[in-house]
Amino acid sequence: MAYAAPIFAFDVRTVIDLILFVFALIVQGVALVHAITQRSDAFPAIGTLPKGGWIAILAVTLLLTLLTQTTLSIFGLIGIAAALIYLLDVRVGLRDLGDNRGSW
């Protein structure tokens, strides 16, 4: 009975790590797909990296997150940060630049 608590804590941590890993993959995947589907000339118009640069950053960080299979590594954290910067800053700029039809 005394050993039940550490085993339970390990199971909870495993589930939390899995949830964070799936969240990271979804966020990074959405950012990568959005970057791929945008026009190339819109990126310099909002004053950010070119389309190829964003695709390279997002693809490499997604690949590293998949290879390490954890979000608590330095690669996982950098991947989440890059994807969130893209989604919260660049995507909004692209949406404001466009005609707002069909944007998410």
mmCIF file with all atom_site columns, C-alpha atoms in Angstrom, residues 6-44:
data_model
loop_
_atom_site.group_PDB
_atom_site.id
_atom_site.type_symbol
_atom_site.label_atom_id
_atom_site.label_alt_id
_atom_site.label_comp_id
_atom_site.label_asym_id
_atom_site.label_entity_id
_atom_site.label_seq_id
_atom_site.pdbx_PDB_ins_code
_atom_site.Cartn_x
_atom_site.Cartn_y
_atom_site.Cartn_z
_atom_site.occupancy
_atom_site.B_iso_or_equiv
_atom_site.pdbx_formal_charge
_atom_site.auth_seq_id
_atom_site.auth_comp_id
_atom_site.auth_asym_id
_atom_site.auth_atom_id
_atom_site.pdbx_PDB_model_num
ATOM 1  C CA . PRO A 1 6  ? 4.674  6.786  -6.510  1.00 0.00 ? 6  PRO A CA 1
ATOM 2  C CA . ILE A 1 7  ? 3.174  4.507  -9.170  1.00 0.00 ? 7  ILE A CA 1
ATOM 3  C CA . PHE A 1 8  ? 0.062  6.689  -9.397  1.00 0.00 ? 8  PHE A CA 1
ATOM 4  C CA . ALA A 1 9  ? 2.189  9.824  -9.659  1.00 0.00 ? 9  ALA A CA 1
ATOM 5  C CA . PHE A 1 10 ? 4.187  8.246  -12.481 1.00 0.00 ? 10 PHE A CA 1
ATOM 6  C CA . ASP A 1 11 ? 0.968  7.388  -14.349 1.00 0.00 ? 11 ASP A CA 1
ATOM 7  C CA . VAL A 1 12 ? -0.366 10.921 -13.956 1.00 0.00 ? 12 VAL A CA 1
ATOM 8  C CA . ARG A 1 13 ? 2.875  12.410 -15.231 1.00 0.00 ? 13 ARG A CA 1
ATOM 9  C CA . THR A 1 14 ? 2.837  10.051 -18.214 1.00 0.00 ? 14 THR A CA 1
ATOM 10 C CA . VAL A 1 15 ? -0.689 11.133 -19.141 1.00 0.00 ? 15 VAL A CA 1
ATOM 11 C CA . ILE A 1 16 ? 0.184  14.825 -18.766 1.00 0.00 ? 16 ILE A CA 1
ATOM 12 C CA . ASP A 1 17 ? 3.294  14.365 -20.936 1.00 0.00 ? 17 ASP A CA 1
ATOM 13 C CA . LEU A 1 18 ? 1.196  12.620 -23.587 1.00 0.00 ? 18 LEU A CA 1
ATOM 14 C CA . ILE A 1 19 ? -1.395 15.421 -23.581 1.00 0.00 ? 19 ILE A CA 1
ATOM 15 C CA . LEU A 1 20 ? 1.343  18.073 -23.918 1.00 0.00 ? 20 LEU A CA 1
ATOM 16 C CA . PHE A 1 21 ? 3.011  16.089 -26.711 1.00 0.00 ? 21 PHE A CA 1
ATOM 17 C CA . VAL A 1 22 ? -0.220 15.803 -28.701 1.00 0.00 ? 22 VAL A CA 1
ATOM 18 C CA . PHE A 1 23 ? -0.955 19.516 -28.110 1.00 0.00 ? 23 PHE A CA 1
ATOM 19 C CA . ALA A 1 24 ? 2.530  20.433 -29.359 1.00 0.00 ? 24 ALA A CA 1
ATOM 20 C CA . LEU A 1 25 ? 2.148  18.308 -32.481 1.00 0.00 ? 25 LEU A CA 1
ATOM 21 C CA . ILE A 1 26 ? -1.243 19.816 -33.271 1.00 0.00 ? 26 ILE A CA 1
ATOM 22 C CA . VAL A 1 27 ? -0.066 23.413 -32.782 1.00 0.00 ? 27 VAL A CA 1
ATOM 23 C CA . GLN A 1 28 ? 3.109  22.885 -34.800 1.00 0.00 ? 28 GLN A CA 1
ATOM 24 C CA . GLY A 1 29 ? 1.252  21.011 -37.542 1.00 0.00 ? 29 GLY A CA 1
ATOM 25 C CA . VAL A 1 30 ? -1.406 23.708 -37.887 1.00 0.00 ? 30 VAL A CA 1
ATOM 26 C CA . ALA A 1 31 ? 1.252  26.409 -38.065 1.00 0.00 ? 31 ALA A CA 1
ATOM 27 C CA . LEU A 1 32 ? 3.217  24.492 -40.705 1.00 0.00 ? 32 LEU A CA 1
ATOM 28 C CA . VAL A 1 33 ? 0.161  23.808 -42.879 1.00 0.00 ? 33 VAL A CA 1
ATOM 29 C CA . HIS A 1 34 ? -0.921 27.441 -42.621 1.00 0.00 ? 34 HIS A CA 1
ATOM 30 C CA . ALA A 1 35 ? 2.544  28.656 -43.619 1.00 0.00 ? 35 ALA A CA 1
ATOM 31 C CA . ILE A 1 36 ? 2.602  26.329 -46.618 1.00 0.00 ? 36 ILE A CA 1
ATOM 32 C CA . THR A 1 37 ? -0.785 27.482 -47.883 1.00 0.00 ? 37 THR A CA 1
ATOM 33 C CA . GLN A 1 38 ? -0.049 31.228 -47.808 1.00 0.00 ? 38 GLN A CA 1
ATOM 34 C CA . ARG A 1 39 ? 1.214  33.413 -50.660 1.00 0.00 ? 39 ARG A CA 1
ATOM 35 C CA . SER A 1 40 ? 4.957  34.021 -50.747 1.00 0.00 ? 40 SER A CA 1
ATOM 36 C CA . ASP A 1 41 ? 4.707  37.752 -51.407 1.00 0.00 ? 41 ASP A CA 1
ATOM 37 C CA . ALA A 1 42 ? 2.601  38.376 -48.289 1.00 0.00 ? 42 ALA A CA 1
ATOM 38 C CA . PHE A 1 43 ? 5.390  37.570 -45.823 1.00 0.00 ? 43 PHE A CA 1
ATOM 39 C CA . PRO A 1 44 ? 7.737  40.453 -46.752 1.00 0.00 ? 44 PRO A CA 1
#
